[in-house]
Coordinates of C-alpha atoms in Angstrom, one line a residue:
E646 CA 30.8 119.0 -39.1
G647 CA 33.4 121.5 -37.9
T648 CA 33.8 123.7 -34.8
S649 CA 35.2 127.2 -34.6
S650 CA 37.2 128.5 -31.7
A651 CA 37.6 132.1 -30.6
D652 CA 40.8 132.6 -32.7
G653 CA 39.0 131.7 -35.9
V654 CA 40.6 128.3 -36.3
Q655 CA 38.2 125.7 -37.6
V656 CA 38.6 122.1 -36.5
T657 CA 36.9 119.4 -38.6
Q658 CA 36.1 115.9 -37.5
L659 CA 37.1 112.8 -39.4
L660 CA 34.1 111.6 -41.4
P661 CA 34.3 108.0 -42.4
R662 CA 31.3 108.3 -44.6
L663 CA 33.4 110.4 -47.0
L664 CA 35.5 107.3 -47.7
S665 CA 34.7 104.9 -50.5
E666 CA 33.0 101.7 -49.5
E667 CA 36.2 99.8 -50.3
L668 CA 38.3 101.9 -48.0
Q669 CA 35.7 101.7 -45.2
L670 CA 35.7 97.9 -45.6
Y671 CA 39.6 97.8 -45.6
F672 CA 39.7 99.9 -42.4
A673 CA 37.2 97.7 -40.7
R674 CA 39.1 94.5 -41.6
V675 CA 42.4 95.9 -40.6
T676 CA 41.2 97.2 -37.2
T677 CA 39.3 94.0 -36.6
A678 CA 42.4 91.9 -37.2
I679 CA 44.4 94.2 -34.8
E680 CA 41.7 94.0 -32.1
R681 CA 41.5 90.2 -32.3
G682 CA 45.1 89.9 -31.6
G683 CA 47.2 86.7 -32.2
A684 CA 45.4 84.4 -29.8
N685 CA 45.3 81.5 -32.2
P686 CA 47.1 80.8 -35.5
T687 CA 44.2 82.0 -37.7
T688 CA 43.9 85.4 -36.0
R689 CA 47.7 85.7 -35.9
Q690 CA 47.8 85.1 -39.6
Q691 CA 45.1 87.7 -40.2
Q692 CA 47.0 90.2 -38.1
D693 CA 50.3 89.6 -39.9
A694 CA 48.5 90.0 -43.2
A695 CA 46.9 93.3 -42.1
L696 CA 50.3 94.7 -41.0
A697 CA 52.0 93.5 -44.2
S698 CA 49.2 95.2 -46.2
L699 CA 49.6 98.5 -44.3
A700 CA 53.4 98.4 -45.0
Q701 CA 53.1 97.9 -48.7
D702 CA 49.7 98.8 -50.2
S703 CA 49.4 102.0 -52.3
G704 CA 46.1 103.8 -52.3
L705 CA 45.8 104.1 -48.5
Q706 CA 46.6 107.8 -48.3
E707 CA 42.9 108.7 -47.7
L708 CA 42.9 106.3 -44.7
V709 CA 46.0 107.8 -43.0
P710 CA 44.1 110.2 -40.7
F711 CA 41.8 107.4 -39.6
L712 CA 44.5 104.8 -39.1
V713 CA 46.7 107.2 -37.2
N714 CA 43.8 108.3 -35.0
Y715 CA 43.0 104.6 -34.4
V716 CA 46.5 103.8 -33.3
S717 CA 46.7 106.9 -31.1
K718 CA 43.4 106.3 -29.3
S719 CA 43.9 102.6 -29.0
L720 CA 47.3 103.0 -27.3
Y721 CA 45.6 105.1 -24.6
R722 CA 42.7 102.7 -24.3
H723 CA 45.0 99.6 -24.0
V724 CA 47.8 101.0 -22.0
G725 CA 47.6 98.1 -19.5
S726 CA 48.0 95.5 -22.2
P727 CA 51.6 95.3 -23.3
D728 CA 50.9 92.7 -26.0
H729 CA 48.2 94.8 -27.6
C730 CA 50.3 98.0 -27.4
R731 CA 53.2 96.1 -29.1
T732 CA 50.8 95.3 -31.9
L733 CA 49.6 98.9 -32.2
V734 CA 53.2 100.1 -32.3
G735 CA 53.8 97.5 -35.1
M736 CA 50.8 99.0 -36.9
A737 CA 52.4 102.5 -36.6
R738 CA 55.7 101.0 -37.8
A739 CA 54.0 99.4 -40.8
L740 CA 52.5 102.8 -41.8
L741 CA 55.9 104.5 -41.4
K742 CA 57.5 101.8 -43.6
N743 CA 55.0 102.2 -46.4
P744 CA 56.7 104.2 -49.2
H745 CA 53.4 105.3 -50.7
L746 CA 52.1 107.1 -47.7
H747 CA 52.8 110.7 -46.7
L748 CA 52.6 110.9 -42.9
E749 CA 54.2 114.2 -42.3
L750 CA 50.9 115.9 -41.2
H751 CA 50.1 113.1 -38.8
L752 CA 53.5 112.3 -37.1
H753 CA 52.6 114.4 -34.0
Q754 CA 49.8 112.0 -33.3
L755 CA 52.1 109.0 -33.4
L756 CA 54.7 110.5 -30.9

């Protein structure tokens, strides 16, 4: 699960299977709502609910590395789509607004 470099530093991969079923489902629903975008009122409502949840819910700390990684990789993947990038920045903003999350170790990925 991890790799070692010549200087002895071990890098581990994110392992979603280590998350509880509830957190895996939450992650899947949030990322699905973000990917669908706000093309119609229903998907816009789901997206707004997902962003509001990310900004308020406690108990998401275990998901922080996964959520930050998702935002970071998705921004690179969707660089040609300003609307989607705006939504991803909104997702990052929601994480930063959440008083229950400690993002210090992951801020470099959001920059």
